[in-house]
Amino acid sequence: MKKLFFYGTLAHLPLLEVVLGRPMQSGQAVPASLSDFTSHWVKDQAYPMLAAEPGACADGVLVSALTAQDFARLDFYEGGFGYSLQTVSVDTAHGPQQAQVYFADHPLAKGARWDLENWVSAWGEITVCAAHEAMGYFGQITAQDLVQRFGAIRKRAASYIRGRAQNPPQARFGRADVSVVERRTPYSNFYAVQEYDLCHRQFDGDKSPEMERSVFVAYDAAIVLPYDPVRDCVLLVEQFRIGVFGRGEEQPWVMEPVAGHVDVGETPEQAAIRETLEEAGVQITELLPIINAYPSPGNSTEFFHIYLGLCDLSGAGGTTSGLMEEHEDIHSHILSFDELMEFVTDGCGGAGGANVLPLVTAAYWLAINRDRLRKGA
């Protein structure tokens, strides 16, 4: 059994235990340092690197009694990101000891000095949550496949943590009234599908029979209807939508508000402002919350943060935009308020717009608040 020195994220023992799939034993991890190296953030990233620096030292932990299975799980978690093991000598309270450490296989841009406590505060919870899903694929996919999925995994983790942080009024039942017998993930890529064998408390006080339920695991989405109160007009974006195509409609290009997933490390409000600039080239001056809601709680984790975005729409519209790396091809349109209301009440579906529920929700909220917003413009 071998020893490993961890200087970065895996020095956070809750994360290491998830990756190993077992709790650490007493005395298995001890403080240690690697001479002639320092640890730094990788520039613009949320993980560290080692940099050679004579006379310095990188602090971390030395973990002993690691099995072949432990190394296989660690290689699955780390290897796909271009890290491999090298043998080093580390200093401990009991003198130097031989160990292995993960070094990057390729040059990395050095950022500020690494601080584990700062990382735990900013990224620890989401990384541990993401690791639970990631390590669930151990033995099923390759480390390289895991890298391709990791961005989506982290985004799902961020949505899960955001949901867990919500504190609704006290209800009769809570999460503790659900007993999960088994959870499976039969599909995972950009989105995921999870299957649960579970039972829950019933309104008569008894426990339900065990049942199987499936859920489409998506992300939090920020949705914005840009509105110019001076010109009394809105901006809608038009693009191809796979959901409409997959349902069989002949018109799979739809008109809708600006929308996008909330990225890891940003708030829904930040995502709303970013997406409006990316998709429509419009800068929001004030963001007004409309509603936060589940569009389909019976089968999906997707959660909408819907806003009205006050802005200047002079010169906007009639443009094509979108991020090439996300295969976006978006065309923007300017509609007067009257055209908007005719559009959402038309009911013809497809590009008619009445089948895009967030647009209908935002349009009727605007109708209720329009006079107040125009008076303040």
Tab-separated table of C-alpha atoms in Angstrom:
chain	number	residue	atom	x	y	z
A	1	MET	CA	0.000	0.000	0.000
A	2	LYS	CA	1.358	3.406	-1.046
A	3	LYS	CA	1.274	6.997	0.166
A	4	LEU	CA	0.035	10.094	-1.639
A	5	PHE	CA	0.703	13.774	-0.948
A	6	PHE	CA	-2.235	16.089	-1.640
A	7	TYR	CA	-1.636	19.832	-1.852
A	8	GLY	CA	-4.863	21.020	-3.489
A	9	THR	CA	-8.559	20.236	-3.594
A	10	LEU	CA	-8.115	16.631	-2.441
A	11	ALA	CA	-6.480	17.906	0.752
A	12	HIS	CA	-10.098	18.739	1.647
A	13	LEU	CA	-10.868	15.442	3.371
A	14	PRO	CA	-14.659	15.439	2.725
A	15	LEU	CA	-13.863	15.528	-1.008
A	16	LEU	CA	-11.153	12.877	-0.704
A	17	GLU	CA	-13.565	10.553	1.112
A	18	VAL	CA	-16.116	10.874	-1.701
A	19	VAL	CA	-13.461	10.131	-4.319
A	20	LEU	CA	-12.163	7.123	-2.364
A	21	GLY	CA	-15.693	5.958	-1.655
A	22	ARG	CA	-14.984	5.384	2.026
A	23	PRO	CA	-14.240	7.345	5.217
A	24	MET	CA	-10.661	8.079	6.226
A	25	GLN	CA	-9.237	6.078	9.088
A	26	SER	CA	-7.786	7.707	12.206
A	27	GLY	CA	-4.205	8.840	11.565
A	28	GLN	CA	-4.400	8.027	7.848
A	29	ALA	CA	-3.911	11.686	6.845
A	30	VAL	CA	-1.172	13.824	8.468
A	31	PRO	CA	0.165	17.325	7.696
A	32	ALA	CA	3.113	17.386	5.283
A	33	SER	CA	4.973	19.747	2.960
A	34	LEU	CA	6.851	19.484	-0.328
A	35	SER	CA	10.138	21.405	-0.380
A	36	ASP	CA	11.172	23.653	-3.288
A	37	PHE	CA	7.598	23.972	-4.572
A	38	THR	CA	4.672	26.311	-4.014
A	39	SER	CA	0.995	25.748	-4.782
A	40	HIS	CA	-0.900	28.325	-6.840
A	41	TRP	CA	-4.363	28.714	-8.298
A	42	VAL	CA	-4.357	27.888	-11.989
A	43	LYS	CA	-5.126	31.239	-13.614
A	44	ASP	CA	-8.903	31.808	-14.011
A	45	GLN	CA	-9.665	28.317	-12.680
A	46	ALA	CA	-10.924	26.884	-9.388
A	47	TYR	CA	-8.141	24.357	-8.835
A	48	PRO	CA	-4.396	24.524	-8.045
A	49	MET	CA	-1.037	23.617	-9.515
A	50	LEU	CA	2.494	23.059	-8.207
A	51	ALA	CA	5.228	25.466	-9.262
A	52	ALA	CA	8.946	24.917	-8.665
A	53	GLU	CA	10.414	27.530	-6.299
A	54	PRO	CA	13.750	26.786	-4.591
A	55	GLY	CA	13.662	27.355	-0.840
A	56	ALA	CA	9.863	27.434	-0.619
A	57	CYS	CA	7.438	24.671	0.382
A	58	ALA	CA	3.921	23.616	-0.536
A	59	ASP	CA	1.742	22.559	2.391
A	60	GLY	CA	-0.686	19.657	2.219
A	61	VAL	CA	-1.516	16.273	3.700
A	62	LEU	CA	0.168	12.898	3.392
A	63	VAL	CA	-2.301	10.024	3.124
A	64	SER	CA	-1.095	6.506	3.811
A	65	ALA	CA	-2.561	2.986	3.623
A	66	LEU	CA	-4.009	3.542	0.138
A	67	THR	CA	-5.102	0.420	-1.744
A	68	ALA	CA	-5.018	-0.419	-5.448
A	69	GLN	CA	-8.750	0.362	-5.556
A	70	ASP	CA	-8.059	3.781	-4.024
A	71	PHE	CA	-5.480	4.519	-6.726
A	72	ALA	CA	-7.870	3.396	-9.448
A	73	ARG	CA	-10.575	5.733	-8.159
A	74	LEU	CA	-8.106	8.622	-7.837
A	75	ASP	CA	-6.802	8.070	-11.364
A	76	PHE	CA	-10.395	8.104	-12.634
A	77	TYR	CA	-11.057	11.436	-10.901
A	78	GLU	CA	-7.722	13.124	-11.719
A	79	GLY	CA	-6.259	11.341	-14.743
A	80	GLY	CA	-8.581	12.651	-17.424
A	81	PHE	CA	-7.627	16.221	-16.572
A	82	GLY	CA	-4.000	15.643	-17.520
A	83	TYR	CA	-2.479	14.851	-14.128
A	84	SER	CA	-0.179	11.887	-13.459
A	85	LEU	CA	1.737	10.596	-10.442
A	86	GLN	CA	5.396	11.286	-9.687
A	87	THR	CA	7.448	10.134	-6.694
A	88	VAL	CA	8.691	12.828	-4.278
A	89	SER	CA	10.025	13.161	-0.745
A	90	VAL	CA	7.804	15.120	1.632
A	91	ASP	CA	8.524	16.450	5.108
A	92	THR	CA	6.383	15.374	8.072
A	93	ALA	CA	6.615	15.656	11.865
A	94	HIS	CA	8.290	12.236	11.804
A	95	GLY	CA	10.863	13.145	9.150
A	96	PRO	CA	11.020	12.783	5.346
A	97	GLN	CA	8.824	10.181	3.693
A	98	GLN	CA	8.533	8.911	0.130
A	99	ALA	CA	5.186	9.575	-1.498
A	100	GLN	CA	3.564	10.213	-4.839
A	101	VAL	CA	1.887	13.423	-5.976
A	102	TYR	CA	-0.207	14.416	-8.972
A	103	PHE	CA	1.658	16.779	-11.322
A	104	ALA	CA	0.119	18.373	-14.410
A	105	ASP	CA	1.253	16.743	-17.664
A	106	HIS	CA	1.104	20.083	-19.512
A	107	PRO	CA	2.069	23.713	-18.795
A	108	LEU	CA	-0.438	25.691	-16.758
A	109	ALA	CA	-0.780	29.469	-16.320
A	110	LYS	CA	0.061	30.361	-12.717
A	111	GLY	CA	-2.331	32.503	-10.702
A	112	ALA	CA	-2.275	33.710	-7.089
A	113	ARG	CA	-0.952	31.616	-4.203
A	114	TRP	CA	-3.288	28.753	-3.392
A	115	ASP	CA	-5.324	28.951	-0.193
A	116	LEU	CA	-7.258	25.821	0.747
A	117	GLU	CA	-9.547	27.607	3.214
A	118	ASN	CA	-10.563	30.163	0.584
A	119	TRP	CA	-11.216	27.361	-1.905
A	120	VAL	CA	-13.334	25.424	0.601
A	121	SER	CA	-15.388	28.541	1.318
A	122	ALA	CA	-16.006	29.327	-2.360
A	123	TRP	CA	-15.955	25.919	-4.048
A	124	GLY	CA	-15.863	23.149	-1.467
A	125	GLU	CA	-19.573	22.369	-1.218
A	126	ILE	CA	-20.220	22.332	-4.949
A	127	THR	CA	-17.101	20.255	-5.646
A	128	VAL	CA	-18.055	17.619	-3.068
A	129	CYS	CA	-21.590	17.505	-4.456
A	130	ALA	CA	-20.288	17.140	-8.034
A	131	ALA	CA	-17.872	14.413	-6.929
A	132	HIS	CA	-20.758	12.285	-5.676
A	133	GLU	CA	-22.194	12.163	-9.212
A	134	ALA	CA	-18.795	11.895	-10.904
A	135	MET	CA	-17.646	8.932	-8.842
A	136	GLY	CA	-20.962	7.216	-9.493
A	137	TYR	CA	-19.645	6.617	-13.027
A	138	PHE	CA	-16.487	4.857	-11.821
A	139	GLY	CA	-16.171	1.575	-13.675
A	140	GLN	CA	-18.784	2.646	-16.241
A	141	ILE	CA	-17.001	5.308	-18.292
A	142	THR	CA	-13.383	6.352	-18.863
A	143	ALA	CA	-11.581	9.221	-17.155
A	144	GLN	CA	-11.590	11.056	-20.495
A	145	ASP	CA	-15.369	10.625	-20.766
A	146	LEU	CA	-15.696	12.038	-17.261
A	147	VAL	CA	-13.820	15.182	-18.314
A	148	GLN	CA	-16.310	15.747	-21.136
A	149	ARG	CA	-19.207	15.496	-18.702
A	150	PHE	CA	-17.669	17.380	-15.802
A	151	GLY	CA	-18.938	20.827	-16.753
A	152	ALA	CA	-22.513	19.535	-16.842
A	153	ILE	CA	-21.970	17.621	-13.596
A	154	ARG	CA	-20.790	20.771	-11.819
A	155	LYS	CA	-23.711	22.762	-13.195
A	156	ARG	CA	-26.154	20.133	-11.912
A	157	ALA	CA	-24.412	20.256	-8.535
A	158	ALA	CA	-24.769	24.044	-8.415
A	159	SER	CA	-28.510	23.778	-9.127
A	160	TYR	CA	-28.885	21.087	-6.437
A	161	ILE	CA	-27.137	23.259	-3.838
A	162	ARG	CA	-29.238	26.271	-4.823
A	163	GLY	CA	-32.374	24.191	-4.363
A	164	ARG	CA	-31.212	22.837	-1.016
A	165	ALA	CA	-30.615	26.401	0.190
A	166	GLN	CA	-34.206	27.446	-0.459
A	167	ASN	CA	-36.167	27.793	2.760
A	168	PRO	CA	-39.906	27.615	2.005
A	169	PRO	CA	-42.551	28.040	4.720
A	170	GLN	CA	-42.906	25.043	7.032
A	171	ALA	CA	-44.997	22.346	5.337
A	172	ARG	CA	-46.608	19.202	6.700
A	173	PHE	CA	-44.003	16.953	5.060
A	174	GLY	CA	-40.318	17.414	4.285
A	175	ARG	CA	-37.374	15.693	2.703
A	176	ALA	CA	-36.975	13.477	5.773
A	177	ASP	CA	-40.336	11.890	4.938
A	178	VAL	CA	-38.887	10.309	1.777
A	179	SER	CA	-36.912	7.050	1.997
A	180	VAL	CA	-34.676	6.283	-0.994
A	181	VAL	CA	-33.994	2.577	-1.415
A	182	GLU	CA	-31.818	2.939	-4.520
A	183	ARG	CA	-30.829	5.633	-6.992
A	184	ARG	CA	-29.564	4.987	-10.535
A	185	THR	CA	-28.363	7.222	-13.374
A	186	PRO	CA	-29.128	5.342	-16.618
A	187	TYR	CA	-28.243	8.349	-18.797
A	188	SER	CA	-25.853	11.234	-18.322
A	189	ASN	CA	-24.402	13.708	-20.784
A	190	PHE	CA	-25.424	17.329	-21.209
A	191	TYR	CA	-28.491	16.448	-19.156
A	192	ALA	CA	-29.085	13.380	-16.997
A	193	VAL	CA	-31.878	11.004	-16.077
A	194	GLN	CA	-32.065	9.588	-12.575
A	195	GLU	CA	-34.228	6.710	-11.408
A	196	TYR	CA	-35.313	6.307	-7.783
A	197	ASP	CA	-36.772	3.360	-5.917
A	198	LEU	CA	-38.429	5.122	-2.989
A	199	CYS	CA	-41.336	5.367	-0.638
A	200	HIS	CA	-42.741	8.384	1.198
A	201	ARG	CA	-45.074	9.326	3.975
A	202	GLN	CA	-48.735	9.598	2.960
A	203	PHE	CA	-51.401	12.038	4.111
A	204	ASP	CA	-53.028	9.275	6.196
A	205	GLY	CA	-49.745	8.859	8.106
A	206	ASP	CA	-48.793	5.513	6.597
A	207	LYS	CA	-45.742	4.870	4.420
A	208	SER	CA	-46.407	4.449	0.700
A	209	PRO	CA	-45.512	1.219	-1.107
A	210	GLU	CA	-42.072	1.242	-2.734
A	211	MET	CA	-42.282	2.809	-6.199
A	212	GLU	CA	-40.003	3.679	-9.106
A	213	ARG	CA	-39.825	7.296	-10.250
A	214	SER	CA	-37.676	8.886	-12.959
A	215	VAL	CA	-36.574	12.513	-13.139
A	216	PHE	CA	-34.990	14.590	-15.893
A	217	VAL	CA	-32.058	16.350	-14.195
A	218	ALA	CA	-31.536	19.792	-15.696
A	219	TYR	CA	-30.252	23.133	-14.387
A	220	ASP	CA	-31.474	26.449	-13.080
A	221	ALA	CA	-32.245	28.798	-15.961
A	222	ALA	CA	-32.305	32.603	-16.025
A	223	ILE	CA	-35.000	34.017	-18.343
A	224	VAL	CA	-35.286	37.687	-19.274
A	225	LEU	CA	-37.869	39.665	-21.228
A	226	PRO	CA	-36.003	42.860	-22.258
A	227	TYR	CA	-38.381	45.833	-22.100
A	228	ASP	CA	-37.864	49.458	-23.127
A	229	PRO	CA	-40.425	51.526	-21.145
A	230	VAL	CA	-39.726	54.686	-23.158
A	231	ARG	CA	-40.477	53.043	-26.520
A	232	ASP	CA	-42.931	50.574	-24.965
A	233	CYS	CA	-41.453	47.588	-26.773
A	234	VAL	CA	-39.819	44.259	-25.996
A	235	LEU	CA	-37.131	42.114	-27.569
A	236	LEU	CA	-37.715	38.439	-28.374
A	237	VAL	CA	-35.190	35.948	-29.701
A	238	GLU	CA	-35.913	33.290	-32.304
A	239	GLN	CA	-34.019	30.002	-32.491
A	240	PHE	CA	-34.323	26.284	-33.185
A	241	ARG	CA	-35.570	24.303	-30.172
A	242	ILE	CA	-35.027	20.541	-29.961
A	243	GLY	CA	-37.975	20.032	-27.589
A	244	VAL	CA	-40.408	21.403	-30.157
A	245	PHE	CA	-38.765	19.374	-32.921
A	246	GLY	CA	-38.776	16.216	-30.812
A	247	ARG	CA	-42.509	16.578	-30.145
A	248	GLY	CA	-43.140	16.494	-33.892
A	249	GLU	CA	-44.068	20.100	-34.658
A	250	GLU	CA	-43.535	21.397	-38.177
A	251	GLN	CA	-42.300	24.750	-36.829
A	252	PRO	CA	-39.405	24.025	-34.404
A	253	TRP	CA	-38.108	27.636	-34.478
A	254	VAL	CA	-39.721	29.582	-31.626
A	255	MET	CA	-39.868	33.163	-30.393
A	256	GLU	CA	-39.164	33.515	-26.696
A	257	PRO	CA	-37.437	35.645	-24.060
A	258	VAL	CA	-33.679	35.569	-23.647
A	259	ALA	CA	-32.754	32.463	-21.649
A	260	GLY	CA	-29.724	30.516	-20.498
A	261	HIS	CA	-28.415	28.238	-17.781
A	262	VAL	CA	-26.976	29.705	-14.599
A	263	ASP	CA	-23.273	28.905	-14.761
A	264	VAL	CA	-21.258	27.577	-11.846
A	265	GLY	CA	-20.107	30.435	-9.632
A	266	GLU	CA	-22.671	33.018	-10.762
A	267	THR	CA	-26.066	34.112	-9.448
A	268	PRO	CA	-29.266	33.914	-11.503
A	269	GLU	CA	-29.200	37.710	-11.753
A	270	GLN	CA	-25.668	37.667	-13.150
A	271	ALA	CA	-26.673	34.969	-15.619
A	272	ALA	CA	-29.668	37.008	-16.750
A	273	ILE	CA	-27.531	40.074	-17.496
A	274	ARG	CA	-24.826	37.991	-19.197
A	275	GLU	CA	-27.256	36.075	-21.387
A	276	THR	CA	-29.048	39.246	-22.525
A	277	LEU	CA	-25.755	40.712	-23.674
A	278	GLU	CA	-24.661	37.457	-25.367
A	279	GLU	CA	-27.931	36.648	-27.116
A	280	ALA	CA	-29.269	40.110	-27.926
A	281	GLY	CA	-26.368	42.544	-27.547
A	282	VAL	CA	-28.450	44.509	-25.044
A	283	GLN	CA	-27.255	45.886	-21.697
A	284	ILE	CA	-29.808	45.610	-18.885
A	285	THR	CA	-30.072	48.731	-16.713
A	286	GLU	CA	-32.398	47.235	-14.106
A	287	LEU	CA	-33.495	43.666	-13.494
A	288	LEU	CA	-36.974	43.151	-12.038
A	289	PRO	CA	-37.841	39.699	-10.643
A	290	ILE	CA	-41.096	38.206	-11.932
A	291	ILE	CA	-41.161	34.700	-10.464
A	292	ASN	CA	-38.966	31.738	-9.473
A	293	ALA	CA	-40.723	28.479	-10.302
A	294	TYR	CA	-40.617	24.858	-11.437
A	295	PRO	CA	-42.116	24.506	-14.936
A	296	SER	CA	-42.770	20.767	-14.538
A	297	PRO	CA	-42.111	19.470	-11.009
A	298	GLY	CA	-43.620	16.068	-11.747
A	299	ASN	CA	-40.732	14.969	-13.963
A	300	SER	CA	-37.934	17.568	-14.043
A	301	THR	CA	-35.517	19.370	-11.716
A	302	GLU	CA	-35.415	22.380	-14.075
A	303	PHE	CA	-36.044	25.668	-12.258
A	304	PHE	CA	-36.802	29.054	-13.822
A	305	HIS	CA	-35.705	32.489	-12.572
A	306	ILE	CA	-37.818	34.839	-14.724
A	307	TYR	CA	-37.095	38.577	-14.944
A	308	LEU	CA	-38.122	41.691	-16.779
A	309	GLY	CA	-35.020	43.559	-17.916
A	310	LEU	CA	-35.341	47.325	-18.298
A	311	CYS	CA	-33.137	48.555	-21.141
A	312	ASP	CA	-32.757	50.850	-24.141
A	313	LEU	CA	-33.854	48.977	-27.280
A	314	SER	CA	-33.099	51.749	-29.764
A	315	GLY	CA	-31.134	50.178	-32.600
A	316	ALA	CA	-31.720	46.655	-31.270
A	317	GLY	CA	-33.465	43.831	-33.084
A	318	GLY	CA	-32.960	42.325	-36.508
A	319	THR	CA	-29.581	40.908	-35.499
A	320	THR	CA	-28.171	37.390	-35.471
A	321	SER	CA	-26.004	36.356	-32.530
A	322	GLY	CA	-25.126	33.477	-30.212
A	323	LEU	CA	-22.018	31.610	-29.095
A	324	MET	CA	-20.503	29.410	-31.797
A	325	GLU	CA	-19.086	26.949	-29.253
A	326	GLU	CA	-22.640	26.386	-27.989
A	327	HIS	CA	-24.029	26.050	-31.541
A	328	GLU	CA	-26.329	29.025	-30.992
A	329	ASP	CA	-27.938	30.699	-33.991
A	330	ILE	CA	-30.225	33.403	-32.619
A	331	HIS	CA	-32.197	36.122	-34.394
A	332	SER	CA	-33.723	38.978	-32.394
A	333	HIS	CA	-37.030	40.792	-32.988
A	334	ILE	CA	-38.541	44.006	-31.591
A	335	LEU	CA	-42.273	43.964	-30.838
A	336	SER	CA	-44.454	46.760	-29.508
A	337	PHE	CA	-46.385	45.993	-26.339
A	338	ASP	CA	-49.608	45.568	-28.335
A	339	GLU	CA	-47.851	43.218	-30.763
A	340	LEU	CA	-46.477	41.244	-27.827
A	341	MET	CA	-49.905	40.734	-26.263
A	342	GLU	CA	-51.421	39.763	-29.602
A	343	PHE	CA	-48.508	37.379	-30.077
A	344	VAL	CA	-48.901	35.522	-26.783
A	345	THR	CA	-52.702	35.318	-27.006
A	346	ASP	CA	-52.690	34.140	-30.630
A	347	GLY	CA	-52.477	30.500	-29.588
A	348	CYS	CA	-51.185	29.189	-32.908
A	349	GLY	CA	-48.082	27.570	-31.361
A	350	GLY	CA	-44.584	27.295	-32.823
A	351	ALA	CA	-43.391	30.732	-33.884
A	352	GLY	CA	-46.782	32.014	-32.700
A	353	GLY	CA	-45.209	32.070	-29.258
A	354	ALA	CA	-48.226	31.175	-27.130
A	355	ASN	CA	-46.720	27.755	-26.371
A	356	VAL	CA	-43.605	29.191	-24.673
A	357	LEU	CA	-44.802	29.452	-21.100
A	358	PRO	CA	-42.074	31.784	-19.712
A	359	LEU	CA	-42.939	34.307	-22.432
A	360	VAL	CA	-46.631	34.184	-21.548
A	361	THR	CA	-45.796	34.569	-17.842
A	362	ALA	CA	-43.510	37.553	-18.454
A	363	ALA	CA	-45.911	39.208	-20.899
A	364	TYR	CA	-48.852	39.155	-18.487
A	365	TRP	CA	-46.643	40.385	-15.623
A	366	LEU	CA	-45.615	43.267	-17.877
A	367	ALA	CA	-49.256	43.966	-18.706
A	368	ILE	CA	-50.067	44.310	-14.996
A	369	ASN	CA	-47.047	46.542	-14.222
A	370	ARG	CA	-46.670	48.421	-17.518
A	371	ASP	CA	-48.268	51.727	-16.478
A	372	ARG	CA	-46.098	51.954	-13.366
A	373	LEU	CA	-42.928	51.196	-15.310
A	374	ARG	CA	-43.725	53.746	-18.023
A	375	LYS	CA	-44.421	56.487	-15.487
A	376	GLY	CA	-41.006	55.954	-13.937
A	377	ALA	CA	-39.174	55.954	-17.285
